[in-house]
Short mmCIF file of C-alpha atoms in Angstrom, two decimals:
data_model
loop_
_atom_site.label_atom_id
_atom_site.label_comp_id
_atom_site.label_asym_id
_atom_site.label_seq_id
_atom_site.Cartn_x
_atom_site.Cartn_y
_atom_site.Cartn_z
CA UNK A 1 -119.76 16.94 -15.57
CA UNK A 2 -116.29 16.91 -14.17
CA UNK A 3 -115.05 20.28 -12.76
CA UNK A 4 -112.57 20.63 -15.81
CA UNK A 5 -115.28 20.48 -17.78
CA UNK A 6 -117.41 23.14 -15.93
CA UNK A 7 -114.08 25.73 -16.33
CA UNK A 8 -113.81 25.14 -19.57
CA UNK A 9 -117.40 25.94 -20.56
CA UNK A 10 -117.64 29.00 -18.42
CA UNK A 11 -114.44 29.84 -19.87
CA UNK A 12 -115.36 29.54 -23.67
CA UNK A 13 -118.92 30.95 -22.71
CA UNK A 14 -116.68 34.43 -21.72
CA UNK A 15 -114.26 34.28 -24.70
CA UNK A 16 -117.60 34.07 -26.83
CA UNK A 17 -118.95 37.13 -25.24
CA UNK A 18 -115.77 38.88 -25.96
CA UNK A 19 -115.54 38.05 -29.34
CA UNK A 20 -119.05 39.03 -30.35
CA UNK A 21 -118.75 42.63 -28.50
CA UNK A 22 -115.40 42.98 -30.38
CA UNK A 23 -116.84 42.56 -33.84
CA UNK A 24 -119.85 44.98 -32.82
CA UNK A 25 -117.65 47.67 -31.89
CA UNK A 26 -115.20 46.92 -35.18
CA UNK A 27 -118.50 47.23 -37.44
CA UNK A 28 -120.26 50.23 -35.41
CA UNK A 29 -116.94 52.23 -36.13
CA UNK A 30 -116.64 51.77 -39.68
CA UNK A 31 -120.36 53.07 -39.81
CA UNK A 32 -120.34 55.89 -37.46
CA UNK A 33 -118.58 58.56 -40.12
CA UNK A 34 -121.56 57.96 -42.23
CA UNK A 35 -124.22 58.39 -39.65
CA UNK A 36 -125.38 61.95 -37.94
CA UNK A 37 -125.36 63.15 -34.63
CA UNK A 38 -128.82 60.93 -33.79
CA UNK A 39 -127.71 58.11 -35.20
CA UNK A 40 -124.38 58.46 -33.20
CA UNK A 41 -126.19 59.07 -30.11
CA UNK A 42 -128.53 55.96 -30.96
CA UNK A 43 -125.17 53.58 -31.44
CA UNK A 44 -123.22 55.27 -28.59
CA UNK A 45 -126.67 54.20 -26.46
CA UNK A 46 -126.78 50.73 -28.21
CA UNK A 47 -122.96 50.58 -27.21
CA UNK A 48 -123.74 51.17 -23.84
CA UNK A 49 -125.79 49.05 -23.54
CA UNK A 50 -123.89 46.38 -24.94
CA UNK A 51 -121.06 46.88 -22.78
CA UNK A 52 -123.47 46.57 -20.12
CA UNK A 53 -124.85 43.70 -20.98
CA UNK A 54 -121.16 42.16 -21.67
CA UNK A 55 -120.27 43.05 -18.14
CA UNK A 56 -123.20 41.34 -16.61
CA UNK A 57 -122.41 38.73 -18.93
CA UNK A 58 -118.86 38.54 -17.51
CA UNK A 59 -120.09 38.99 -13.66
CA UNK A 60 -122.70 36.14 -14.08
CA UNK A 61 -120.11 33.92 -15.73
CA UNK A 62 -117.55 34.84 -13.10
CA UNK A 63 -120.08 34.15 -10.49
CA UNK A 64 -121.00 30.91 -12.11
CA UNK A 65 -117.46 29.81 -12.10
CA UNK A 66 -117.32 31.04 -8.34
CA UNK A 67 -120.23 28.78 -7.55
CA UNK A 68 -118.97 25.73 -9.02
CA UNK A 69 -116.10 25.86 -7.37
CA UNK A 70 -117.49 26.54 -4.03
CA UNK A 71 -119.22 23.67 -5.10
CA UNK A 72 -116.46 21.62 -6.16
CA UNK A 73 -114.47 22.32 -2.83
CA UNK A 74 -116.62 20.29 -0.36
CA UNK A 75 -116.77 17.54 -3.12
CA UNK A 76 -112.56 17.60 -3.08
CA UNK A 77 -112.35 17.95 0.46
CA UNK A 78 -114.92 14.88 0.93
CA UNK A 79 -112.78 12.94 -1.67
CA UNK A 80 -109.23 13.67 -0.08
CA UNK A 81 -111.26 12.42 3.49
CA UNK A 82 -112.31 9.30 1.33
CA UNK A 83 -108.88 8.93 0.45
CA UNK A 84 -107.22 9.58 3.90
CA UNK A 85 -109.82 7.01 4.78
CA UNK A 86 -108.66 4.61 2.57
CA UNK A 87 -105.15 5.29 3.44
CA UNK A 88 -106.05 4.72 7.18
CA UNK A 89 -108.18 1.50 6.16
CA UNK A 90 -105.10 0.37 4.34
CA UNK A 91 -102.74 1.05 7.03
CA UNK A 92 -105.04 -0.64 9.61
CA UNK A 93 -105.46 -3.72 7.45
CA UNK A 94 -101.42 -3.62 7.19
CA UNK A 95 -100.99 -3.97 11.13
CA UNK A 96 -103.70 -6.07 11.46
CA UNK A 97 -101.33 -8.36 9.15
CA UNK A 98 -98.30 -7.54 11.00
CA UNK A 99 -100.14 -8.75 14.33
CA UNK A 100 -101.05 -11.67 12.53
CA UNK A 101 -97.65 -12.81 11.79
CA UNK A 102 -96.65 -11.61 15.12
CA UNK A 103 -99.34 -14.07 16.97
CA UNK A 104 -98.28 -16.86 14.54
CA UNK A 105 -94.65 -16.62 15.14
CA UNK A 106 -95.69 -16.29 19.15
CA UNK A 107 -98.03 -19.04 18.89
CA UNK A 108 -95.08 -21.01 17.11
CA UNK A 109 -92.43 -20.03 19.98
CA UNK A 110 -94.51 -20.91 22.62
CA UNK A 111 -95.62 -24.60 21.06
CA UNK A 112 -91.58 -24.53 21.05
CA UNK A 113 -91.26 -23.95 24.57
CA UNK A 114 -93.86 -25.98 25.52
CA UNK A 115 -92.58 -29.29 23.81
CA UNK A 116 -89.26 -28.02 24.70
CA UNK A 117 -90.55 -28.29 28.67
CA UNK A 118 -92.59 -31.67 27.67
CA UNK A 119 -89.63 -33.29 26.70
CA UNK A 120 -87.58 -32.24 29.61
CA UNK A 121 -90.65 -33.32 31.75
CA UNK A 122 -90.62 -36.84 30.41
CA UNK A 123 -87.00 -37.10 30.58
CA UNK A 124 -87.14 -36.27 34.43
CA UNK A 125 -89.98 -38.07 35.37
CA UNK A 126 -87.93 -41.12 33.67
CA UNK A 127 -84.84 -40.51 35.29
CA UNK A 128 -86.64 -40.04 38.73
CA UNK A 129 -88.60 -43.52 38.30
CA UNK A 130 -85.15 -44.89 37.57
CA UNK A 131 -83.84 -43.03 40.47
CA UNK A 132 -86.75 -44.69 42.71
CA UNK A 133 -86.17 -47.86 41.62
CA UNK A 134 -82.91 -47.78 42.05
CA UNK A 135 -83.28 -46.53 46.24
CA UNK A 136 -86.01 -48.85 46.26
CA UNK A 137 -83.93 -51.71 45.41
CA UNK A 138 -81.04 -50.78 47.47
CA UNK A 139 -83.47 -50.10 50.44
CA UNK A 140 -84.62 -53.16 49.80
CA UNK A 141 -81.44 -54.91 49.56
CA UNK A 142 -80.64 -53.29 52.87
CA UNK A 143 -83.51 -54.21 54.55
CA UNK A 144 -83.35 -57.65 53.50
CA UNK A 145 -79.66 -58.09 54.28
CA UNK A 146 -81.13 -56.76 58.24
CA UNK A 147 -83.66 -59.36 58.40
CA UNK A 148 -81.16 -61.92 57.08
CA UNK A 149 -78.82 -60.97 60.05
CA UNK A 150 -81.53 -61.18 62.53
CA UNK A 151 -82.78 -64.20 61.19
CA UNK A 152 -79.08 -65.49 62.09
CA UNK A 153 -78.60 -64.02 65.01
CA UNK A 154 -81.82 -65.34 66.29
CA UNK A 155 -81.01 -69.07 64.69
CA UNK A 156 -77.60 -68.61 66.48
CA UNK A 157 -78.81 -67.76 69.87
CA UNK A 158 -81.88 -70.74 69.50
CA UNK A 159 -79.23 -73.04 68.99
CA UNK A 160 -77.20 -71.82 71.69
CA UNK A 161 -80.35 -72.50 74.19
CA UNK A 162 -81.03 -75.73 72.62
CA UNK A 163 -77.47 -76.69 73.19
CA UNK A 164 -77.42 -75.74 76.64
CA UNK A 165 -80.70 -77.12 77.62
CA UNK A 166 -79.37 -80.55 76.26
CA UNK A 167 -76.18 -79.82 78.17
CA UNK A 168 -78.54 -79.63 81.25
CA UNK A 169 -80.37 -82.48 80.56
CA UNK A 170 -77.40 -84.45 80.35
CA UNK A 171 -75.82 -83.03 83.98
CA UNK A 172 -79.67 -83.86 85.06
CA UNK A 173 -79.15 -87.36 84.09
CA UNK A 174 -75.85 -87.61 85.47
CA UNK A 175 -76.39 -86.28 88.56
CA UNK A 176 -79.57 -88.66 88.79
CA UNK A 177 -77.78 -91.79 88.11
CA UNK A 178 -74.53 -91.09 90.36
CA UNK A 179 -77.47 -90.88 93.30
CA UNK A 180 -79.16 -94.20 92.13
CA UNK A 181 -76.01 -95.78 92.53
CA UNK A 182 -75.32 -94.45 95.88
CA UNK A 183 -78.41 -95.84 96.86
CA UNK A 184 -78.03 -99.13 95.00
CA UNK A 185 -80.83 -98.44 93.18
CA UNK A 186 -79.24 -99.24 89.53
CA UNK A 187 -77.18 -97.49 87.26
CA UNK A 188 -79.66 -96.03 84.46
CA UNK A 189 -79.81 -92.62 84.44
CA UNK A 190 -82.77 -90.68 85.40
CA UNK A 191 -84.96 -93.26 86.71
CA UNK A 192 -85.48 -91.58 90.23
CA UNK A 193 -86.10 -88.00 90.32
CA UNK A 194 -85.31 -86.29 93.78
CA UNK A 195 -86.97 -83.07 93.16
CA UNK A 196 -83.88 -81.48 91.78
CA UNK A 197 -84.06 -82.64 88.71
CA UNK A 198 -87.82 -81.88 88.13
CA UNK A 199 -86.98 -78.08 89.43
CA UNK A 200 -84.31 -78.36 86.47
CA UNK A 201 -86.53 -79.14 83.84
CA UNK A 202 -89.33 -76.70 84.91
CA UNK A 203 -86.48 -74.00 84.45
CA UNK A 204 -85.39 -75.08 81.22
CA UNK A 205 -89.40 -74.93 79.91
CA UNK A 206 -89.53 -71.81 81.62
CA UNK A 207 -86.43 -70.62 79.69
CA UNK A 208 -87.76 -72.12 76.41
CA UNK A 209 -90.90 -70.32 77.18
CA UNK A 210 -89.32 -67.20 77.68
CA UNK A 211 -87.15 -67.32 74.45
CA UNK A 212 -90.20 -67.79 72.48
CA UNK A 213 -91.82 -64.96 73.75
CA UNK A 214 -88.78 -62.85 72.89
CA UNK A 215 -88.42 -64.56 69.44
CA UNK A 216 -92.18 -63.16 69.05
CA UNK A 217 -91.22 -59.70 70.35
CA UNK A 218 -88.36 -59.56 68.00
CA UNK A 219 -90.78 -60.68 65.18
CA UNK A 220 -93.15 -57.71 66.22
CA UNK A 221 -90.48 -55.32 66.32
CA UNK A 222 -89.00 -56.32 63.00
CA UNK A 223 -92.79 -56.10 61.26
CA UNK A 224 -92.78 -52.71 62.95
CA UNK A 225 -89.33 -51.69 61.94
CA UNK A 226 -90.46 -52.77 58.27
CA UNK A 227 -93.60 -50.96 57.99
CA UNK A 228 -91.33 -47.84 59.53
CA UNK A 229 -88.90 -48.65 56.49
CA UNK A 230 -91.72 -48.30 53.78
CA UNK A 231 -92.98 -45.37 54.89
CA UNK A 232 -89.78 -43.53 55.40
CA UNK A 233 -88.99 -44.78 51.68
CA UNK A 234 -92.45 -43.50 50.70
CA UNK A 235 -91.48 -39.92 52.19
CA UNK A 236 -88.26 -40.10 50.51
CA UNK A 237 -89.49 -40.54 47.12
CA UNK A 238 -92.09 -37.77 47.43
CA UNK A 239 -89.13 -35.71 49.01
CA UNK A 240 -86.94 -36.44 46.08
CA UNK A 241 -89.68 -36.00 43.49
CA UNK A 242 -90.13 -32.34 44.76
CA UNK A 243 -86.68 -31.48 45.18
CA UNK A 244 -86.06 -32.55 41.18
CA UNK A 245 -89.39 -30.97 39.95
CA UNK A 246 -88.51 -27.73 41.54
CA UNK A 247 -84.88 -27.77 40.22
CA UNK A 248 -85.79 -28.49 36.67
CA UNK A 249 -88.39 -25.68 36.97
CA UNK A 250 -85.66 -23.63 38.00
CA UNK A 251 -83.57 -24.33 34.93
CA UNK A 252 -86.29 -24.28 32.72
CA UNK A 253 -87.04 -20.63 34.07
CA UNK A 254 -83.08 -19.98 33.57
CA UNK A 255 -82.82 -21.52 29.78
CA UNK A 256 -86.35 -19.63 28.87
CA UNK A 257 -84.67 -15.92 29.85
#
């Protein structure tokens, strides 16, 4: 039974009681003139008891109504709390939904930024490889050119030494032939060695050995130079890579801001 139904029943009981009382009093008032004093006293007593009963009935109905209202108030408050809880629950769900949307948007933004960064990183790595390739090709070209120049210089020096040796041999043979002719021992060059030619020949051999040692030394220096250049090339590549990565990172940070 609802609160309104209970209140309606209490009101109906009240008006029903009042209606019975008023009907009884009307009927009694019409009979009073026909009765004696004793009958009137009895009637008054009855009326008084009826009034007391009416008051008691009305008081009981009022108390019952107050009790019903008192019992329904906590329920109303509870219903109000339930309503507030439902509203709060709905609000929490809405907030969670908004947070979910924000999280999705944030994930999409982060994914876009990451994709953009990865694209730039791939472009940077490709460009770095191309630059490194060009630098290595340039260094290799310079190294080959230097090696070629050194070998040419070495070949020219060797030819010059060989030419000097040939000139020296011819000079020795000429001097030897002149000595043989002066002594009447023939005109063939170089058949007699008076010691001077032998010494000159030894000097020529020593000079050739010295040139060979110099060639070995130069070759060793060239090999060492190649190793040093390779190390420098590697270090240069590392420095270029670090600088370009730092530049790309700074540029990406500025674009994100």
